[in-house]
Amino acid sequence: MSTKRTPFYQKHLTAGGKMVDFAGWEMPIHYGSQLQEHKQVRSDAGVFDVSHMTILDLKGTDSKAYLQHLLANDVAKLTSSGKALYSCMLNNSAGIVDDLIVYYIDEMFYRIVVNAGTREKDIAWMQQQLQGYQATLTERSDLAMLAVQGPNARTKVFSLMPAHELAIAEPLKPFTGAFIGDWFIARTGYTGEDGFELMFPATQAEKVWDAILAAGIAPIGLGARDTLRLEAGMNLYGTDMDETTSPLVSGLGWTIAWEPNSRDFIGRKALEAEKAAGVQHKFVGLVLEDKGVLRSHMKVHCEGGEGEITSGTFSPTLGLAIAMARVPASCGEHCQVDIRGKLHRAKVVKPNFVRHGKSVLA
């Protein structure tokens, strides 16, 4: 199957993007220096092409009831238009089908953004669960999507807006979005920095890209996106969790809305059974205390047994090797990581390392 291209493909080439296959899409891994791009987002502002993500609009009288059954988190928490909710979508055994963001527009309209690599299975699963509900799910393949992130991101985006648009965008609180004509602008992201995710007609893609770059916002590739999200302690689907892991062993227990007890969401019974039996593993952050770099699939040796790194990298912001790992629930404050046959000391921390450009390590 041939790889797909976003509406920004030619712009990536013009900007010097090194293109790679990512989830069936030709995407830029970097534009010359992944390290420089990482620092650009932490210190100023960068733009990511995220048009490979799947945007779905759910409309109908049963939209809310459907999502309350489909998702582990509860959309009933959403009462103001544009408010966003992060949730896992589980299978019957509490494995994670995908993680997603859902935006509440009104009681009969929700916008959902799911991952690129899970598009086909997600849509098939969601359509299957939709049977019996008065609602329709529509893929918005007519839309492009950009994320502008960094401490100066909002100010630089505001510089491109006329007064009537600014009046809508400027008051937006974190994790909230709003429609501006046929655009949807949301104060969300995947970097641990402030900024916006912009969804707009794909026909405007090249014009928008040029304007954003002209405002002093640099293009950023998938390489820096990964180190930024790892520093921020944000899970990557297929790496840190999948259909074989539950939210309880993926650091995502906070996304489960157990109340009200009457809400019978998919996977609830399996989660309750897992909880009652005693959760065997926990999801932690690791900071390497010796020299080296932490990578995914490296074995972690704890007092309570063996675990595994799910994501690892060298943190440009901290100047340290960091990782996220799934380890035995009894694992203490220190462990050892097997790096090429040698054991290296690591400190066990919360899986969150950097927020708004600053270390959150104790």
mmCIF file of C-alpha atoms in Angstrom:
data_model
loop_
_atom_site.group_PDB
_atom_site.id
_atom_site.type_symbol
_atom_site.label_atom_id
_atom_site.label_comp_id
_atom_site.label_asym_id
_atom_site.label_seq_id
_atom_site.Cartn_x
_atom_site.Cartn_y
_atom_site.Cartn_z
ATOM 1 C CA MET A 1 0.000 0.000 0.000
ATOM 2 C CA SER A 2 1.406 3.398 -0.965
ATOM 3 C CA THR A 3 2.050 5.972 1.732
ATOM 4 C CA LYS A 4 -0.319 8.910 2.098
ATOM 5 C CA ARG A 5 0.614 12.575 2.086
ATOM 6 C CA THR A 6 -0.841 15.468 4.059
ATOM 7 C CA PRO A 7 -1.713 18.785 2.340
ATOM 8 C CA PHE A 8 1.616 20.145 3.627
ATOM 9 C CA TYR A 9 3.841 17.592 1.862
ATOM 10 C CA GLN A 10 5.381 20.045 -0.609
ATOM 11 C CA LYS A 11 5.874 22.603 2.144
ATOM 12 C CA HIS A 12 7.836 20.041 4.167
ATOM 13 C CA LEU A 13 10.129 19.438 1.197
ATOM 14 C CA THR A 14 10.604 23.172 0.673
ATOM 15 C CA ALA A 15 11.516 23.569 4.364
ATOM 16 C CA GLY A 16 14.120 20.804 4.070
ATOM 17 C CA GLY A 17 12.111 18.099 5.813
ATOM 18 C CA LYS A 18 13.605 14.595 5.903
ATOM 19 C CA MET A 19 10.572 12.443 5.088
ATOM 20 C CA VAL A 20 9.899 9.019 6.613
ATOM 21 C CA ASP A 21 7.014 6.551 6.655
ATOM 22 C CA PHE A 22 4.975 7.054 9.825
ATOM 23 C CA ALA A 23 1.789 5.004 10.246
ATOM 24 C CA GLY A 24 1.412 4.890 6.455
ATOM 25 C CA TRP A 25 2.028 8.630 5.991
ATOM 26 C CA GLU A 26 5.039 10.435 4.543
ATOM 27 C CA MET A 27 5.967 12.735 7.415
ATOM 28 C CA PRO A 28 8.987 14.891 8.343
ATOM 29 C CA ILE A 29 11.216 13.348 11.038
ATOM 30 C CA HIS A 30 13.194 16.608 11.194
ATOM 31 C CA TYR A 31 14.186 19.632 9.101
ATOM 32 C CA GLY A 32 17.917 19.410 9.762
ATOM 33 C CA SER A 33 18.334 19.145 13.532
ATOM 34 C CA GLN A 34 15.989 17.291 15.867
ATOM 35 C CA LEU A 35 17.838 18.733 18.866
ATOM 36 C CA GLN A 36 17.474 22.320 17.655
ATOM 37 C CA GLU A 37 13.774 21.750 16.931
ATOM 38 C CA HIS A 38 13.240 20.378 20.439
ATOM 39 C CA LYS A 39 14.901 23.460 21.960
ATOM 40 C CA GLN A 40 12.906 25.742 19.660
ATOM 41 C CA VAL A 41 9.613 24.467 21.095
ATOM 42 C CA ARG A 42 10.850 24.665 24.691
ATOM 43 C CA SER A 43 12.156 28.235 24.264
ATOM 44 C CA ASP A 44 9.985 29.896 21.587
ATOM 45 C CA ALA A 45 7.420 28.343 19.215
ATOM 46 C CA GLY A 46 7.204 25.567 16.628
ATOM 47 C CA VAL A 47 4.590 24.167 14.257
ATOM 48 C CA PHE A 48 3.868 20.461 13.737
ATOM 49 C CA ASP A 49 1.892 18.974 10.863
ATOM 50 C CA VAL A 50 -0.560 16.619 12.583
ATOM 51 C CA SER A 51 -2.918 16.220 9.628
ATOM 52 C CA HIS A 52 -2.279 12.475 9.703
ATOM 53 C CA MET A 53 -4.400 12.327 12.861
ATOM 54 C CA THR A 54 -8.018 11.253 12.388
ATOM 55 C CA ILE A 55 -10.749 13.825 13.085
ATOM 56 C CA LEU A 56 -14.257 12.434 13.630
ATOM 57 C CA ASP A 57 -17.510 14.322 14.185
ATOM 58 C CA LEU A 58 -20.219 12.597 16.211
ATOM 59 C CA LYS A 59 -23.714 14.026 15.858
ATOM 60 C CA GLY A 60 -27.157 12.904 17.010
ATOM 61 C CA THR A 61 -29.546 12.721 19.955
ATOM 62 C CA ASP A 62 -27.720 9.741 21.525
ATOM 63 C CA SER A 63 -24.190 11.133 21.142
ATOM 64 C CA LYS A 64 -23.630 11.663 24.866
ATOM 65 C CA ALA A 65 -25.077 8.280 25.890
ATOM 66 C CA TYR A 66 -22.973 6.539 23.249
ATOM 67 C CA LEU A 67 -19.731 8.157 24.412
ATOM 68 C CA GLN A 68 -20.560 7.371 28.046
ATOM 69 C CA HIS A 69 -20.668 3.701 27.040
ATOM 70 C CA LEU A 70 -17.673 3.838 24.661
ATOM 71 C CA LEU A 71 -15.130 5.684 26.832
ATOM 72 C CA ALA A 72 -13.563 4.995 30.229
ATOM 73 C CA ASN A 73 -13.674 8.697 31.068
ATOM 74 C CA ASP A 74 -17.092 10.350 31.362
ATOM 75 C CA VAL A 75 -18.167 13.001 28.846
ATOM 76 C CA ALA A 76 -20.861 14.096 31.324
ATOM 77 C CA LYS A 77 -18.031 16.145 32.884
ATOM 78 C CA LEU A 78 -18.173 18.338 29.783
ATOM 79 C CA THR A 79 -20.786 21.050 30.152
ATOM 80 C CA SER A 80 -19.284 24.146 28.478
ATOM 81 C CA SER A 81 -18.933 24.275 24.695
ATOM 82 C CA GLY A 82 -15.420 23.517 23.435
ATOM 83 C CA LYS A 83 -14.265 21.771 26.629
ATOM 84 C CA ALA A 84 -11.941 18.815 25.931
ATOM 85 C CA LEU A 85 -11.583 15.445 27.654
ATOM 86 C CA TYR A 86 -8.727 12.943 27.363
ATOM 87 C CA SER A 87 -9.821 9.305 27.529
ATOM 88 C CA CYS A 88 -8.960 5.727 26.722
ATOM 89 C CA MET A 89 -11.284 3.657 24.557
ATOM 90 C CA LEU A 90 -11.179 0.100 25.914
ATOM 91 C CA ASN A 91 -12.092 -3.366 24.685
ATOM 92 C CA ASN A 92 -14.071 -5.811 26.811
ATOM 93 C CA SER A 93 -10.932 -7.080 28.558
ATOM 94 C CA ALA A 94 -9.918 -3.483 29.461
ATOM 95 C CA GLY A 95 -7.114 -3.372 26.870
ATOM 96 C CA ILE A 96 -6.621 0.061 25.312
ATOM 97 C CA VAL A 97 -8.017 0.235 21.764
ATOM 98 C CA ASP A 98 -6.740 3.813 21.551
ATOM 99 C CA ASP A 99 -6.326 7.027 23.520
ATOM 100 C CA LEU A 100 -8.098 10.098 22.201
ATOM 101 C CA ILE A 101 -9.363 13.607 22.837
ATOM 102 C CA VAL A 102 -13.062 14.426 22.633
ATOM 103 C CA TYR A 103 -14.340 18.004 22.416
ATOM 104 C CA TYR A 104 -17.861 18.796 23.600
ATOM 105 C CA ILE A 105 -19.570 21.204 21.229
ATOM 106 C CA ASP A 106 -23.123 20.622 22.478
ATOM 107 C CA GLU A 107 -25.283 17.707 23.685
ATOM 108 C CA MET A 108 -25.680 16.486 20.110
ATOM 109 C CA PHE A 109 -22.222 17.257 18.687
ATOM 110 C CA TYR A 110 -18.790 16.048 19.784
ATOM 111 C CA ARG A 111 -15.495 16.235 17.877
ATOM 112 C CA ILE A 112 -13.075 13.339 18.456
ATOM 113 C CA VAL A 113 -9.389 13.119 17.475
ATOM 114 C CA VAL A 114 -7.785 9.646 17.374
ATOM 115 C CA ASN A 115 -4.335 8.390 16.374
ATOM 116 C CA ALA A 116 -3.197 7.931 12.774
ATOM 117 C CA GLY A 117 -1.890 4.382 13.148
ATOM 118 C CA THR A 118 -5.154 3.129 14.646
ATOM 119 C CA ARG A 119 -7.536 4.857 12.236
ATOM 120 C CA GLU A 120 -9.089 1.819 10.564
ATOM 121 C CA LYS A 121 -9.550 -0.311 13.691
ATOM 122 C CA ASP A 122 -10.816 2.689 15.693
ATOM 123 C CA ILE A 123 -13.472 3.614 13.148
ATOM 124 C CA ALA A 124 -14.551 -0.038 12.780
ATOM 125 C CA TRP A 125 -14.791 -0.444 16.582
ATOM 126 C CA MET A 126 -16.658 2.832 17.053
ATOM 127 C CA GLN A 127 -19.128 2.049 14.264
ATOM 128 C CA GLN A 128 -19.714 -1.411 15.725
ATOM 129 C CA GLN A 129 -20.507 0.059 19.160
ATOM 130 C CA LEU A 130 -22.750 2.701 17.577
ATOM 131 C CA GLN A 131 -25.442 0.141 16.742
ATOM 132 C CA GLY A 132 -28.652 0.948 18.601
ATOM 133 C CA TYR A 133 -27.713 4.592 19.199
ATOM 134 C CA GLN A 134 -29.253 7.505 17.305
ATOM 135 C CA ALA A 135 -26.013 9.127 16.192
ATOM 136 C CA THR A 136 -23.706 9.262 13.182
ATOM 137 C CA LEU A 137 -19.905 9.277 13.016
ATOM 138 C CA THR A 138 -18.290 11.200 10.150
ATOM 139 C CA GLU A 139 -14.583 11.297 9.314
ATOM 140 C CA ARG A 140 -13.462 14.838 8.514
ATOM 141 C CA SER A 141 -10.822 14.032 5.913
ATOM 142 C CA ASP A 142 -11.532 17.472 4.415
ATOM 143 C CA LEU A 143 -9.712 19.112 7.324
ATOM 144 C CA ALA A 144 -6.010 19.782 7.875
ATOM 145 C CA MET A 145 -4.517 20.000 11.354
ATOM 146 C CA LEU A 146 -1.508 21.867 12.749
ATOM 147 C CA ALA A 147 -0.179 22.119 16.309
ATOM 148 C CA VAL A 148 1.615 25.328 17.285
ATOM 149 C CA GLN A 149 3.460 24.812 20.578
ATOM 150 C CA GLY A 150 5.866 26.691 22.828
ATOM 151 C CA PRO A 151 5.959 29.552 25.354
ATOM 152 C CA ASN A 152 5.497 32.137 22.563
ATOM 153 C CA ALA A 153 3.042 30.046 20.492
ATOM 154 C CA ARG A 154 -0.178 31.763 21.493
ATOM 155 C CA THR A 155 1.243 35.282 21.117
ATOM 156 C CA LYS A 156 2.557 34.491 17.636
ATOM 157 C CA VAL A 157 -0.736 32.899 16.541
ATOM 158 C CA PHE A 158 -2.621 35.930 17.885
ATOM 159 C CA SER A 159 -0.450 38.183 15.681
ATOM 160 C CA LEU A 160 -2.048 36.519 12.626
ATOM 161 C CA MET A 161 -5.651 37.104 13.726
ATOM 162 C CA PRO A 162 -8.013 39.984 13.018
ATOM 163 C CA ALA A 163 -9.780 41.489 16.046
ATOM 164 C CA HIS A 164 -13.001 39.444 15.761
ATOM 165 C CA GLU A 165 -11.043 36.154 15.736
ATOM 166 C CA LEU A 166 -8.766 37.297 18.536
ATOM 167 C CA ALA A 167 -11.843 37.970 20.685
ATOM 168 C CA ILE A 168 -12.677 34.249 20.470
ATOM 169 C CA ALA A 169 -9.179 32.751 20.669
ATOM 170 C CA GLU A 170 -7.534 34.867 23.360
ATOM 171 C CA PRO A 171 -9.872 33.967 26.279
ATOM 172 C CA LEU A 172 -9.606 30.195 25.649
ATOM 173 C CA LYS A 173 -8.523 28.311 28.762
ATOM 174 C CA PRO A 174 -6.256 25.216 28.604
ATOM 175 C CA PHE A 175 -8.006 22.122 27.228
ATOM 176 C CA THR A 176 -10.758 24.200 25.615
ATOM 177 C CA GLY A 177 -11.529 24.940 21.968
ATOM 178 C CA ALA A 178 -13.875 27.067 19.900
ATOM 179 C CA PHE A 179 -15.117 27.428 16.355
ATOM 180 C CA ILE A 180 -14.044 30.492 14.411
ATOM 181 C CA GLY A 181 -16.070 30.169 11.221
ATOM 182 C CA ASP A 182 -15.083 26.818 9.659
ATOM 183 C CA TRP A 183 -11.926 26.675 11.810
ATOM 184 C CA PHE A 184 -11.673 24.937 15.187
ATOM 185 C CA ILE A 185 -8.922 26.212 17.475
ATOM 186 C CA ALA A 186 -8.118 24.355 20.697
ATOM 187 C CA ARG A 187 -5.687 25.118 23.506
ATOM 188 C CA THR A 188 -4.378 21.551 23.585
ATOM 189 C CA GLY A 189 -1.126 19.844 22.610
ATOM 190 C CA TYR A 190 1.343 17.009 23.057
ATOM 191 C CA THR A 191 4.521 18.752 24.238
ATOM 192 C CA GLY A 192 4.023 19.985 27.812
ATOM 193 C CA GLU A 193 4.042 23.546 26.461
ATOM 194 C CA ASP A 194 1.225 26.011 25.875
ATOM 195 C CA GLY A 195 -0.168 26.520 22.397
ATOM 196 C CA PHE A 196 -2.946 25.584 20.006
ATOM 197 C CA GLU A 197 -4.107 22.762 17.792
ATOM 198 C CA LEU A 198 -5.755 24.168 14.662
ATOM 199 C CA MET A 199 -8.252 22.308 12.465
ATOM 200 C CA PHE A 200 -9.279 24.001 9.229
ATOM 201 C CA PRO A 201 -10.219 23.276 5.584
ATOM 202 C CA ALA A 202 -7.377 21.441 3.833
ATOM 203 C CA THR A 203 -7.823 23.761 0.842
ATOM 204 C CA GLN A 204 -6.264 26.538 2.971
ATOM 205 C CA ALA A 205 -3.280 24.434 4.077
ATOM 206 C CA GLU A 206 -0.403 25.983 2.137
ATOM 207 C CA LYS A 207 -1.557 29.557 2.739
ATOM 208 C CA VAL A 208 -1.854 28.908 6.491
ATOM 209 C CA TRP A 209 1.563 27.208 6.642
ATOM 210 C CA ASP A 210 3.243 30.163 4.928
ATOM 211 C CA ALA A 211 1.597 32.645 7.304
ATOM 212 C CA ILE A 212 2.631 30.663 10.386
ATOM 213 C CA LEU A 213 6.265 30.436 9.258
ATOM 214 C CA ALA A 214 6.252 34.152 8.392
ATOM 215 C CA ALA A 215 5.185 34.849 11.996
ATOM 216 C CA GLY A 216 8.485 33.377 13.208
ATOM 217 C CA ILE A 217 7.185 29.911 14.075
ATOM 218 C CA ALA A 218 9.635 27.184 13.008
ATOM 219 C CA PRO A 219 8.627 23.832 11.466
ATOM 220 C CA ILE A 220 9.173 20.862 13.805
ATOM 221 C CA GLY A 221 9.407 17.174 12.880
ATOM 222 C CA LEU A 222 8.199 13.947 14.475
ATOM 223 C CA GLY A 223 11.575 13.312 16.133
ATOM 224 C CA ALA A 224 11.331 16.353 18.392
ATOM 225 C CA ARG A 225 7.631 15.673 18.918
ATOM 226 C CA ASP A 226 8.579 12.354 20.498
ATOM 227 C CA THR A 227 11.275 13.721 22.836
ATOM 228 C CA LEU A 228 9.001 16.607 23.840
ATOM 229 C CA ARG A 229 6.055 14.358 24.698
ATOM 230 C CA LEU A 230 8.307 11.945 26.603
ATOM 231 C CA GLU A 231 9.739 14.780 28.705
ATOM 232 C CA ALA A 232 6.129 15.814 29.399
ATOM 233 C CA GLY A 233 5.261 12.257 30.492
ATOM 234 C CA MET A 234 2.660 11.790 27.758
ATOM 235 C CA ASN A 235 1.978 8.238 26.604
ATOM 236 C CA LEU A 236 2.423 7.142 22.990
ATOM 237 C CA TYR A 237 -0.058 4.574 21.748
ATOM 238 C CA GLY A 238 1.537 1.334 20.560
ATOM 239 C CA THR A 239 4.652 2.073 22.604
ATOM 240 C CA ASP A 240 3.552 2.794 26.178
ATOM 241 C CA MET A 241 0.180 1.067 25.953
ATOM 242 C CA ASP A 242 -1.916 -1.034 23.562
ATOM 243 C CA GLU A 243 -4.703 -3.614 23.538
ATOM 244 C CA THR A 244 -2.713 -5.905 25.853
ATOM 245 C CA THR A 245 -2.411 -3.300 28.642
ATOM 246 C CA SER A 246 -5.060 -1.627 30.757
ATOM 247 C CA PRO A 247 -5.058 2.013 31.932
ATOM 248 C CA LEU A 248 -4.266 0.732 35.455
ATOM 249 C CA VAL A 249 -0.806 -0.483 34.364
ATOM 250 C CA SER A 250 -0.214 2.392 31.913
ATOM 251 C CA GLY A 251 -0.231 5.370 34.262
ATOM 252 C CA LEU A 252 -3.726 6.255 33.065
ATOM 253 C CA GLY A 253 -5.838 5.299 36.064
ATOM 254 C CA TRP A 254 -6.661 9.009 36.425
ATOM 255 C CA THR A 255 -8.576 8.872 33.132
ATOM 256 C CA ILE A 256 -11.090 6.311 34.446
ATOM 257 C CA ALA A 257 -14.342 7.823 35.718
ATOM 258 C CA TRP A 258 -15.624 5.213 38.192
ATOM 259 C CA GLU A 259 -18.601 7.342 39.257
ATOM 260 C CA PRO A 260 -21.471 7.033 38.784
ATOM 261 C CA ASN A 261 -21.477 3.283 39.488
ATOM 262 C CA SER A 262 -24.402 2.895 37.105
ATOM 263 C CA ARG A 263 -22.333 3.896 34.035
ATOM 264 C CA ASP A 264 -21.541 0.622 32.280
ATOM 265 C CA PHE A 265 -18.671 1.606 29.978
ATOM 266 C CA ILE A 266 -16.876 -0.979 27.839
ATOM 267 C CA GLY A 267 -14.125 -2.676 29.852
ATOM 268 C CA ARG A 268 -15.495 -1.631 33.254
ATOM 269 C CA LYS A 269 -16.063 -5.173 34.553
ATOM 270 C CA ALA A 270 -12.530 -6.229 33.545
ATOM 271 C CA LEU A 271 -11.052 -3.122 35.205
ATOM 272 C CA GLU A 272 -12.964 -3.791 38.414
ATOM 273 C CA ALA A 273 -11.733 -7.393 38.427
ATOM 274 C CA GLU A 274 -8.136 -6.265 37.858
ATOM 275 C CA LYS A 275 -8.434 -3.743 40.678
ATOM 276 C CA ALA A 276 -10.001 -6.282 43.062
ATOM 277 C CA ALA A 277 -7.269 -8.852 42.369
ATOM 278 C CA GLY A 278 -4.562 -6.267 43.030
ATOM 279 C CA VAL A 279 -2.842 -4.447 40.158
ATOM 280 C CA GLN A 280 0.434 -6.278 39.524
ATOM 281 C CA HIS A 281 2.379 -3.529 37.744
ATOM 282 C CA LYS A 282 2.760 0.231 37.861
ATOM 283 C CA PHE A 283 3.873 2.806 35.311
ATOM 284 C CA VAL A 284 6.832 4.930 36.389
ATOM 285 C CA GLY A 285 9.442 7.375 35.195
ATOM 286 C CA LEU A 286 13.139 6.542 35.295
ATOM 287 C CA VAL A 287 16.142 8.866 35.464
ATOM 288 C CA LEU A 288 19.476 7.204 34.697
ATOM 289 C CA GLU A 289 22.074 7.901 37.399
ATOM 290 C CA ASP A 290 24.975 6.462 35.376
ATOM 291 C CA LYS A 291 26.148 7.396 31.884
ATOM 292 C CA GLY A 292 24.186 5.995 28.948
ATOM 293 C CA VAL A 293 20.901 6.364 27.085
ATOM 294 C CA LEU A 294 17.655 4.611 27.951
ATOM 295 C CA ARG A 295 15.703 2.978 25.113
ATOM 296 C CA SER A 296 12.426 1.111 24.780
ATOM 297 C CA HIS A 297 12.410 -2.643 25.564
ATOM 298 C CA MET A 298 15.394 -2.454 27.902
ATOM 299 C CA LYS A 299 14.904 -4.700 30.949
ATOM 300 C CA VAL A 300 14.449 -3.096 34.364
ATOM 301 C CA HIS A 301 15.509 -5.023 37.480
ATOM 302 C CA CYS A 302 13.664 -4.121 40.700
ATOM 303 C CA GLU A 303 13.513 -5.652 44.150
ATOM 304 C CA GLY A 304 10.083 -7.041 43.262
ATOM 305 C CA GLY A 305 11.065 -8.548 39.919
ATOM 306 C CA GLU A 306 11.621 -7.490 36.325
ATOM 307 C CA GLY A 307 10.001 -4.740 34.288
ATOM 308 C CA GLU A 308 10.567 -3.077 30.899
ATOM 309 C CA ILE A 309 11.128 0.390 29.507
ATOM 310 C CA THR A 310 8.327 1.411 27.155
ATOM 311 C CA SER A 311 9.803 4.751 25.967
ATOM 312 C CA GLY A 312 13.295 6.099 26.540
ATOM 313 C CA THR A 313 15.491 8.942 25.305
ATOM 314 C CA PHE A 314 18.150 11.470 26.245
ATOM 315 C CA SER A 315 16.325 14.565 27.497
ATOM 316 C CA PRO A 316 17.707 17.695 25.811
ATOM 317 C CA THR A 317 16.025 19.916 28.432
ATOM 318 C CA LEU A 318 17.389 18.069 31.476
ATOM 319 C CA GLY A 319 20.653 16.746 30.036
ATOM 320 C CA LEU A 320 19.768 13.315 31.440
ATOM 321 C CA ALA A 321 18.637 9.955 30.119
ATOM 322 C CA ILE A 322 14.958 9.455 30.980
ATOM 323 C CA ALA A 323 12.364 6.781 30.352
ATOM 324 C CA MET A 324 8.896 5.539 31.112
ATOM 325 C CA ALA A 325 8.626 1.936 32.251
ATOM 326 C CA ARG A 326 6.168 -0.723 33.393
ATOM 327 C CA VAL A 327 7.550 -2.361 36.541
ATOM 328 C CA PRO A 328 6.309 -4.622 39.366
ATOM 329 C CA ALA A 329 3.968 -2.796 41.763
ATOM 330 C CA SER A 330 6.432 -3.395 44.611
ATOM 331 C CA CYS A 331 9.325 -1.619 42.847
ATOM 332 C CA GLY A 332 11.039 0.871 45.178
ATOM 333 C CA GLU A 333 12.801 4.200 44.622
ATOM 334 C CA HIS A 334 15.757 2.729 42.745
ATOM 335 C CA CYS A 335 16.254 0.049 40.114
ATOM 336 C CA GLN A 336 18.810 -1.135 37.586
ATOM 337 C CA VAL A 337 18.519 -1.045 33.804
ATOM 338 C CA ASP A 338 20.218 -3.567 31.565
ATOM 339 C CA ILE A 339 22.113 -1.578 28.909
ATOM 340 C CA ARG A 340 23.989 -3.922 26.555
ATOM 341 C CA GLY A 341 24.467 -6.552 29.231
ATOM 342 C CA LYS A 342 25.568 -4.166 31.999
ATOM 343 C CA LEU A 343 23.350 -3.015 34.878
ATOM 344 C CA HIS A 344 23.088 0.758 35.379
ATOM 345 C CA ARG A 345 21.477 2.509 38.348
ATOM 346 C CA ALA A 346 18.299 4.512 37.807
ATOM 347 C CA LYS A 347 16.020 6.500 40.084
ATOM 348 C CA VAL A 348 12.274 5.765 40.001
ATOM 349 C CA VAL A 349 10.166 8.950 39.706
ATOM 350 C CA LYS A 350 6.700 10.019 38.601
ATOM 351 C CA PRO A 351 6.379 9.643 34.799
ATOM 352 C CA ASN A 352 6.530 13.398 34.227
ATOM 353 C CA PHE A 353 9.832 15.209 33.749
ATOM 354 C CA VAL A 354 9.302 18.667 32.201
ATOM 355 C CA ARG A 355 6.421 21.162 32.165
ATOM 356 C CA HIS A 356 6.573 24.582 30.494
ATOM 357 C CA GLY A 357 10.299 24.228 29.915
ATOM 358 C CA LYS A 358 11.141 23.514 33.563
ATOM 359 C CA SER A 359 12.113 20.324 35.388
ATOM 360 C CA VAL A 360 9.414 18.850 37.629
ATOM 361 C CA LEU A 361 11.785 16.277 39.138
ATOM 362 C CA ALA A 362 11.831 16.361 42.934
#
